[in-house]
Each structure stands twice: as structure tokens, then as C-alpha cells.
């Protein structure tokens, strides 16, 4: 039975262990890494705006729950870590590639700064790294691109 929890390698049919959750995270990190390596430039699209809007909503949620232990559950749950980290990292990549409208970009950066000034102590360190990158991301900046690529922790690093 492929759904039985047993000791095995990555099995895309297994829904009982964390290997099932790695595939979307690897795909997201690969897409972000390619964006940074190609030094892509993008115009603001509806897709970019939707991603940034969702990112803003999640950051508001993190801020509103910062005094409650819920941030631990939100950022460390296997089911929630992957989409949250992916959304934050993708938002940082969009900011570096110039795909955000100025008003949206300003709101997201100010939320990220607020989270960094008083980070909940229980927030996952990788989530905090992605939020920090949103505060530091500069359009078409090589250092920003390198930092974002370094957050793609599941992909092998290649020395440039």
C-alpha cells in the first residue's frame, strides 16, 4: 500500500510523510532560482499583483498573531510552511524583478519591516529570512539576487 508509512525514499504517492510536501517546495525554489539567475525583468501583471496581495494578507496575519503561540503553528506546520515560505520568497523575487506596483510594494515592505522589528520568537527562521529579504530586496540588484538564491535551501549551490 503506497499510503502506508514506511521507511522509503521520496515517493510522490505517499501522503503520510513529509516527502510528499517537498516536491512543491523544490519546484518553487527552482522557479525562483531560475528567475534570479536569468536576471529577469518583469512588468506588473495581474499574477504578480495577486501574489503580492496574498503575501500582504499572510504578513498581516503573522503580525496580528505575533503575541500568540499561533505563529509557531503557522510557520512550522509541514502543510503551511511550504506555501507560506514559497509565497514570501516569490514576493521577494517579484520585487527584485520589478514586477510590483509601487503602492503594493510599499505596503509589503512596511509590513516586512514591522515583522522584523518585533519578530515573534516562535516564527520559523526560514520564514523570517524570507521576510528579511523582502525588506532588503532592490530592483535589479545583484546582491539581492544572490541572497534570494541562497534561500533556495533544497537546491544544490553552484559557485559562480
Tab-separated table of C-alpha atoms in Angstrom:
chain	number	residue	atom	x	y	z
A	1	UNK	CA	0.000	0.000	0.000
A	2	UNK	CA	1.708	3.258	-1.118
A	3	UNK	CA	-0.088	5.298	1.568
A	4	UNK	CA	1.309	3.223	4.414
A	5	UNK	CA	4.037	4.957	6.358
A	6	UNK	CA	7.218	3.003	5.845
A	7	UNK	CA	10.871	3.827	5.585
A	8	UNK	CA	11.445	4.768	1.935
A	9	UNK	CA	12.876	7.370	-0.378
A	10	UNK	CA	10.816	10.124	-1.976
A	11	UNK	CA	7.519	8.593	-3.036
A	12	UNK	CA	5.092	11.003	-4.750
A	13	UNK	CA	2.160	8.792	-3.743
A	14	UNK	CA	2.941	8.911	-0.034
A	15	UNK	CA	0.724	11.402	1.772
A	16	UNK	CA	1.721	10.309	5.271
A	17	UNK	CA	5.200	11.751	5.399
A	18	UNK	CA	6.971	14.986	4.589
A	19	UNK	CA	8.476	13.696	1.316
A	20	UNK	CA	5.116	14.412	-0.366
A	21	UNK	CA	5.432	18.060	0.678
A	22	UNK	CA	8.950	18.545	-0.681
A	23	UNK	CA	8.012	18.464	-4.357
A	24	UNK	CA	6.103	21.800	-4.445
A	25	UNK	CA	8.840	23.461	-2.377
A	26	UNK	CA	11.539	22.204	-4.737
A	27	UNK	CA	9.539	23.397	-7.762
A	28	UNK	CA	9.020	26.837	-6.236
A	29	UNK	CA	12.680	27.187	-5.299
A	30	UNK	CA	13.742	26.087	-8.776
A	31	UNK	CA	11.469	28.697	-10.389
A	32	UNK	CA	12.769	31.455	-8.094
A	33	UNK	CA	16.384	30.422	-8.639
A	34	UNK	CA	15.911	30.493	-12.430
A	35	UNK	CA	14.329	33.965	-12.180
A	36	UNK	CA	17.351	35.210	-10.240
A	37	UNK	CA	19.942	33.545	-12.478
A	38	UNK	CA	18.326	34.904	-15.634
A	39	UNK	CA	18.163	38.356	-14.044
A	40	UNK	CA	14.672	38.617	-15.430
A	41	UNK	CA	12.802	41.830	-15.508
A	42	UNK	CA	9.046	41.765	-15.436
A	43	UNK	CA	6.254	44.189	-15.780
A	44	UNK	CA	3.450	44.322	-13.274
A	45	UNK	CA	0.850	41.731	-14.157
A	46	UNK	CA	-2.338	40.533	-12.527
A	47	UNK	CA	-0.474	37.408	-11.393
A	48	UNK	CA	2.232	39.499	-9.686
A	49	UNK	CA	-0.399	41.660	-8.027
A	50	UNK	CA	-2.278	38.585	-6.743
A	51	UNK	CA	0.918	37.076	-5.300
A	52	UNK	CA	1.833	40.347	-3.596
A	53	UNK	CA	-1.717	40.764	-2.294
A	54	UNK	CA	-1.681	37.262	-0.765
A	55	UNK	CA	1.746	37.953	0.698
A	56	UNK	CA	0.410	41.125	2.315
A	57	UNK	CA	-2.516	39.175	3.790
A	58	UNK	CA	-0.261	36.499	5.272
A	59	UNK	CA	2.119	39.071	6.725
A	60	UNK	CA	-0.844	40.859	8.318
A	61	UNK	CA	-1.882	37.525	9.814
A	62	UNK	CA	1.613	36.954	11.217
A	63	UNK	CA	1.577	40.430	12.754
A	64	UNK	CA	-1.886	40.041	14.246
A	65	UNK	CA	-0.900	36.731	15.840
A	66	UNK	CA	2.574	37.789	16.970
A	67	UNK	CA	1.671	37.732	20.675
A	68	UNK	CA	0.071	34.316	20.435
A	69	UNK	CA	1.754	30.959	20.058
A	70	UNK	CA	-0.150	30.539	16.802
A	71	UNK	CA	2.863	31.806	14.820
A	72	UNK	CA	4.668	28.643	15.872
A	73	UNK	CA	1.891	26.504	14.418
A	74	UNK	CA	1.515	28.624	11.276
A	75	UNK	CA	5.184	28.643	10.365
A	76	UNK	CA	6.293	25.176	11.475
A	77	UNK	CA	3.457	23.027	10.200
A	78	UNK	CA	4.563	20.996	7.158
A	79	UNK	CA	1.297	21.773	5.403
A	80	UNK	CA	1.596	25.540	5.966
A	81	UNK	CA	5.357	26.131	5.830
A	82	UNK	CA	5.670	25.245	2.135
A	83	UNK	CA	3.057	27.656	0.747
A	84	UNK	CA	3.965	30.441	3.189
A	85	UNK	CA	7.699	30.254	2.526
A	86	UNK	CA	7.039	29.922	-1.204
A	87	UNK	CA	4.786	32.961	-1.227
A	88	UNK	CA	7.250	35.132	0.711
A	89	UNK	CA	10.230	34.070	-1.408
A	90	UNK	CA	8.284	34.581	-4.645
A	91	UNK	CA	7.211	38.037	-3.462
A	92	UNK	CA	10.858	38.945	-2.800
A	93	UNK	CA	11.782	37.697	-6.289
A	94	UNK	CA	8.981	39.777	-7.839
A	95	UNK	CA	10.257	42.873	-6.026
A	96	UNK	CA	13.782	42.268	-7.341
A	97	UNK	CA	12.485	41.724	-10.884
A	98	UNK	CA	10.381	44.895	-10.770
A	99	UNK	CA	7.003	43.194	-11.016
A	100	UNK	CA	5.150	45.062	-8.277
A	101	UNK	CA	3.108	48.237	-8.430
A	102	UNK	CA	4.594	50.981	-6.249
A	103	UNK	CA	1.687	51.156	-3.769
A	104	UNK	CA	1.616	47.402	-3.284
A	105	UNK	CA	5.411	47.239	-2.971
A	106	UNK	CA	5.479	49.964	-0.315
A	107	UNK	CA	2.794	48.232	1.766
A	108	UNK	CA	4.571	44.868	1.643
A	109	UNK	CA	7.939	46.353	2.553
A	110	UNK	CA	6.482	48.249	5.526
A	111	UNK	CA	4.755	45.075	6.812
A	112	UNK	CA	8.018	43.163	6.447
A	113	UNK	CA	9.898	45.883	8.345
A	114	UNK	CA	7.281	45.746	11.116
A	115	UNK	CA	7.660	41.955	11.388
A	116	UNK	CA	11.464	42.274	11.514
A	117	UNK	CA	11.368	44.965	14.232
A	118	UNK	CA	9.369	42.781	16.574
A	119	UNK	CA	9.624	39.242	15.236
A	120	UNK	CA	7.582	36.656	17.080
A	121	UNK	CA	10.061	34.427	18.875
A	122	UNK	CA	8.325	31.303	17.640
A	123	UNK	CA	8.402	32.120	13.927
A	124	UNK	CA	10.347	29.654	11.769
A	125	UNK	CA	13.845	31.024	10.948
A	126	UNK	CA	13.445	30.371	7.188
A	127	UNK	CA	10.194	32.340	7.163
A	128	UNK	CA	11.975	35.163	8.969
A	129	UNK	CA	14.808	35.026	6.381
A	130	UNK	CA	12.282	35.414	3.549
A	131	UNK	CA	10.591	38.346	5.320
A	132	UNK	CA	14.013	39.959	5.852
A	133	UNK	CA	14.749	39.601	2.142
A	134	UNK	CA	11.522	41.455	1.320
A	135	UNK	CA	12.827	44.389	3.386
A	136	UNK	CA	16.206	44.339	1.601
A	137	UNK	CA	15.225	43.444	-1.976
A	138	UNK	CA	16.215	46.084	-4.502
A	139	UNK	CA	15.130	46.071	-8.110
A	140	UNK	CA	17.744	44.579	-10.481
A	141	UNK	CA	20.287	44.374	-7.641
A	142	UNK	CA	22.849	41.569	-7.947
A	143	UNK	CA	23.324	41.270	-4.164
A	144	UNK	CA	19.558	40.848	-3.708
A	145	UNK	CA	19.513	38.143	-6.374
A	146	UNK	CA	22.355	36.264	-4.680
A	147	UNK	CA	20.619	36.438	-1.284
A	148	UNK	CA	17.342	35.162	-2.748
A	149	UNK	CA	19.142	32.278	-4.496
A	150	UNK	CA	20.767	31.381	-1.172
A	151	UNK	CA	17.293	30.982	0.368
A	152	UNK	CA	16.582	28.145	-2.067
A	153	UNK	CA	17.923	25.694	0.512
A	154	UNK	CA	16.729	22.498	-1.174
A	155	UNK	CA	18.684	23.130	-4.374
A	156	UNK	CA	22.386	22.467	-4.781
A	157	UNK	CA	24.514	25.566	-4.653
A	158	UNK	CA	26.798	26.217	-7.601
A	159	UNK	CA	29.789	28.505	-7.098
A	160	UNK	CA	29.729	31.346	-9.591
